[in-house]
Each structure stands twice: as C-alpha cells, then as structure tokens.
CSV table of C-alpha atoms in Angstrom, one decimal:
chain,number,residue,atom,x,y,z
A,285,MET,CA,17.3,115.3,2.0
A,286,SER,CA,16.4,113.4,-0.5
A,287,ASP,CA,16.8,114.9,-3.4
A,288,THR,CA,20.3,113.4,-5.2
A,289,LYS,CA,20.6,116.4,-8.0
A,290,ALA,CA,20.4,119.2,-5.1
A,291,ILE,CA,23.2,117.3,-3.1
A,292,VAL,CA,25.9,116.6,-6.2
A,293,THR,CA,25.4,120.3,-6.9
A,294,ALA,CA,25.8,121.6,-3.6
A,295,LEU,CA,29.1,120.0,-3.7
A,296,LYS,CA,30.5,120.8,-7.3
A,297,GLU,CA,30.1,124.2,-5.9
A,298,GLY,CA,31.9,122.8,-2.8
A,299,LYS,CA,29.4,122.9,-0.1
A,300,ILE,CA,29.5,120.8,3.5
A,301,VAL,CA,26.8,117.4,3.6
A,302,PHE,CA,26.5,116.5,7.1
A,303,MET,CA,25.5,112.8,7.4
A,304,HIS,CA,24.6,110.6,9.4
A,305,ASP,CA,24.4,106.9,9.8
A,306,ARG,CA,23.1,104.3,12.6
A,307,ARG,CA,26.7,104.4,13.9
A,308,GLY,CA,28.4,107.5,12.5
A,309,SER,CA,28.1,111.4,11.6
A,310,TYR,CA,30.6,112.3,8.7
A,311,LEU,CA,31.3,115.5,7.1
A,312,ILE,CA,31.3,114.9,3.7
A,313,ALA,CA,32.9,117.2,0.9
A,314,ALA,CA,34.1,116.7,-2.6
A,315,THR,CA,38.2,115.2,-2.7
A,316,ARG,CA,38.4,118.1,-5.8
A,317,GLN,CA,37.6,121.2,-4.1
A,318,GLN,CA,39.8,122.4,-2.6
A,319,GLU,CA,38.2,125.4,0.3
A,320,ALA,CA,35.4,122.4,1.3
A,321,VAL,CA,38.1,120.1,2.3
A,322,LYS,CA,40.0,122.4,4.2
A,323,ARG,CA,36.9,123.1,6.3
A,324,ILE,CA,35.7,119.8,6.8
A,325,MET,CA,38.7,119.3,8.4
A,326,GLU,CA,39.0,122.5,10.0
A,327,LEU,CA,35.4,121.6,11.0
A,328,ALA,CA,36.1,118.1,12.3
A,329,GLY,CA,40.0,118.9,13.8
A,330,PRO,CA,43.1,116.5,13.8
A,331,ASP,CA,42.0,114.4,15.9
A,332,ALA,CA,39.4,113.3,13.3
A,333,TRP,CA,42.6,113.2,10.8
A,334,PRO,CA,43.5,110.2,10.9
A,335,ASN,CA,40.2,108.3,10.5
A,336,ALA,CA,39.6,110.4,7.6
A,337,PHE,CA,38.5,108.5,4.7
A,338,VAL,CA,37.2,108.5,0.3
A,339,ALA,CA,34.1,106.6,0.1
A,340,ILE,CA,33.6,106.6,-4.1
A,341,GLY,CA,30.7,106.0,-6.4
A,342,GLU,CA,32.5,103.5,-8.5
A,343,ALA,CA,35.5,101.0,-8.5
A,344,PRO,CA,37.9,102.4,-11.1
A,345,GLN,CA,37.6,105.6,-9.1
A,346,LEU,CA,40.4,103.6,-7.3
A,347,TYR,CA,42.9,105.2,-10.0
A,348,ASP,CA,42.0,108.9,-8.3
A,349,TYR,CA,43.3,108.3,-4.6
A,350,VAL,CA,45.2,105.1,-4.9
A,351,VAL,CA,49.3,105.1,-6.1
A,352,HIS,CA,49.7,101.6,-6.3
A,353,ILE,CA,46.2,99.0,-6.8
A,354,PRO,CA,47.4,95.3,-6.2
A,355,ASP,CA,45.2,92.8,-8.2
A,356,LEU,CA,42.7,91.4,-5.6
A,357,ALA,CA,41.8,95.0,-5.0
A,358,TRP,CA,39.6,94.3,-7.8
A,359,ASP,CA,38.7,91.0,-6.7
A,360,ILE,CA,37.8,92.4,-3.4
A,361,VAL,CA,36.1,96.3,-4.3
A,362,GLU,CA,33.6,94.5,-6.8
A,363,PHE,CA,32.3,91.3,-4.5
A,364,THR,CA,32.4,92.7,-1.1
A,365,GLU,CA,28.3,93.0,0.0
A,366,LYS,CA,29.0,94.7,3.5
A,367,PRO,CA,30.6,98.6,3.6
A,368,LEU,CA,34.3,98.0,4.1
A,369,HIS,CA,36.9,100.5,4.6
A,370,VAL,CA,39.7,99.3,2.2
A,371,ILE,CA,43.4,100.6,3.7
A,372,TYR,CA,46.2,101.3,0.5
A,373,GLU,CA,49.5,102.1,1.2
A,374,LYS,CA,50.2,105.2,-0.7
A,375,GLY,CA,47.2,106.8,-1.3
A,376,LYS,CA,46.4,110.3,-3.0
A,377,GLY,CA,44.6,113.4,-3.9
A,378,VAL,CA,43.6,114.2,-0.3
A,379,PRO,CA,45.5,116.4,1.7
A,380,ALA,CA,48.6,114.5,3.5
A,381,GLU,CA,47.1,115.2,6.9
A,382,VAL,CA,44.2,112.6,5.7
A,383,LEU,CA,47.4,110.5,4.8
A,384,PRO,CA,48.4,108.5,8.5
A,385,GLY,CA,51.7,107.1,6.7
A,386,GLY,CA,50.8,108.6,3.6
A,387,ALA,CA,48.2,105.1,3.7
A,388,ILE,CA,44.4,106.0,2.4
A,389,ARG,CA,41.4,104.7,3.6
A,390,LEU,CA,39.1,104.3,0.8
A,391,MET,CA,34.9,103.0,0.6
A,392,LEU,CA,33.3,102.1,-2.6
A,393,VAL,CA,29.4,102.2,-1.8
A,394,LEU,CA,27.1,100.2,-2.6
A,395,GLN,CA,23.4,101.5,-0.6
A,396,ASN,CA,21.2,104.3,-2.6
A,397,PRO,CA,21.0,107.4,-3.0
A,398,LEU,CA,25.0,107.9,-1.9
A,399,LYS,CA,25.7,105.4,-4.5
A,400,ASP,CA,23.8,107.5,-7.1
A,401,ILE,CA,25.3,110.9,-5.3
A,402,LEU,CA,28.9,110.0,-6.1
A,403,GLN,CA,28.0,108.7,-9.2
A,404,LYS,CA,26.6,111.7,-10.9
A,405,LEU,CA,29.3,114.1,-9.1
A,406,HIS,CA,32.8,111.7,-11.0
A,407,GLN,CA,35.2,112.5,-8.0
A,408,GLY,CA,34.9,111.5,-4.5
A,409,VAL,CA,34.0,112.9,-1.1
A,410,LEU,CA,36.2,112.7,1.6
A,411,CYS,CA,34.4,112.0,4.6
A,412,LEU,CA,35.2,112.8,8.4
A,413,PRO,CA,33.9,111.7,11.5
A,414,VAL,CA,32.5,114.0,13.8
A,415,ASP,CA,31.4,114.5,16.8
A,416,PRO,CA,27.3,115.1,17.0
A,417,PRO,CA,26.9,117.0,19.9
A,418,LYS,CA,29.3,119.6,18.1
A,419,VAL,CA,27.2,119.6,14.5
A,420,GLU,CA,25.1,122.2,15.7
A,421,GLY,CA,28.1,124.5,16.5
A,422,MET,CA,29.1,124.1,12.6
A,423,LYS,CA,25.4,125.0,10.8
A,424,PRO,CA,26.6,128.4,9.2
A,425,ASP,CA,29.0,126.1,7.6
A,426,ILE,CA,25.7,123.2,6.8
A,427,ALA,CA,23.0,123.9,5.3
A,428,GLU,CA,20.5,121.8,6.2
A,429,ALA,CA,19.3,121.2,3.2
A,430,LEU,CA,22.3,119.5,2.7
A,431,ALA,CA,22.1,116.7,5.2
A,432,LEU,CA,21.5,112.7,4.5
A,433,THR,CA,20.2,111.3,7.5
A,434,PRO,CA,20.1,107.5,9.0
A,435,GLN,CA,16.2,107.2,6.9
A,436,SER,CA,17.9,107.6,3.7
A,437,GLY,CA,19.9,104.7,4.1
A,438,CYS,CA,23.3,105.3,3.2
A,439,GLN,CA,25.5,104.2,5.0
A,440,LEU,CA,29.4,104.7,5.8
A,441,SER,CA,30.5,103.4,8.9
A,442,PRO,CA,32.5,100.2,7.6
A,443,GLU,CA,30.9,97.2,8.7
A,444,ARG,CA,34.2,95.7,8.2
A,445,ILE,CA,38.0,97.6,7.8
A,446,MET,CA,41.2,95.8,5.9
A,447,GLN,CA,44.7,96.8,5.5
A,448,LEU,CA,45.6,95.3,1.5
A,449,GLY,CA,49.6,95.3,1.1
A,450,GLN,CA,51.2,96.8,-2.7
A,451,ASN,CA,51.8,92.8,-3.0
A,452,GLY,CA,48.2,91.8,-2.2
A,453,GLU,CA,48.5,91.5,1.6
A,454,VAL,CA,45.2,91.3,3.8
A,455,LYS,CA,44.9,92.3,7.1
A,456,PHE,CA,41.3,92.5,8.4
A,457,LEU,CA,41.8,95.3,11.0
A,458,LYS,CA,37.7,94.9,11.7
A,459,LYS,CA,35.7,92.0,11.0
C-alpha cells in the first residue's frame, strides 16, 4: 500500500504493519503503542529480539531512544547516504528485551514513503525481523492493506552496521 496517511493512522491506532524489502521482512509497530510492541515481540519470538531496531524519520528523535548521544552521532546520521544501523550503548523507549546488554540499534530512514510515514508519525517504529513463511500464520494480526512491499521503495535492511561508544569510539560490524 502506498497510502502513507492510512499507514500513519494505523500505526497511531496501535496496528501492526508488515514490511518486506529486498533483503528481509519485518513486523513494525509504533514505539509508543505498548500493546502493538508487545504483540510484534510475541509474533516474532525471542530469537528475533537481539536483531530488533528502531527506525526514526528525523535525527532529533535520537533523544527519545538514546540515553547518551555522542557528538559524533549527529555527523553520522546527517551525512549517511546508505541504509545504516547504528548501535548505541544505552537505549531507552522500548522494552528491555530488545535492548541486548542495554544497547539499542537505530536507523534514520532516508527513503520515502517510509521517511514520510515516520515524520508524520512523530515517533519511531520498532522493527523486528520475521521469517517470511511464518507471516502467513500472522495474517489475522496484520491487515493486507497495511503491508509495505519491496516495490514501495522502503529499505530497512542495513547495508552497514556501526557500533558507537559513548565517547565516540566507532566499530563497524558490517561494512
């Protein structure tokens, strides 16, 4: 579906969105919708929790999810050109189960329509990877009309993963 208004409304109402890009499939829920977050965690299962991440539409939303933001973080999110997941040492704003060792993985979304959706939503979305064959059994929880397909141009699968320490230490986990 390309109707961003309908997707924003659904997320604000606590509904679950399914997204499939060229590299992976994800269950998505607005982070402030605790029941939806709990439900996608149940659907995806504990094996998916360590790979959970929060997608945001604007750099200032880092404040909602990171306890201490190193100065370097602003340059990284401002100048990144490819889908990048950044792991920060101390996360907040999502359940502890998806914060391995307290760390949070974040992605500033650069492509539309998901960028527009996140900016209109005014909050991040928790994204949990899900095995595509299992999605068939999840259809009662996910309306068909609320799916973002690879044709939408959305991309959540990272091309790079970086870990950023509180003092600005950088470690690339996937280049």
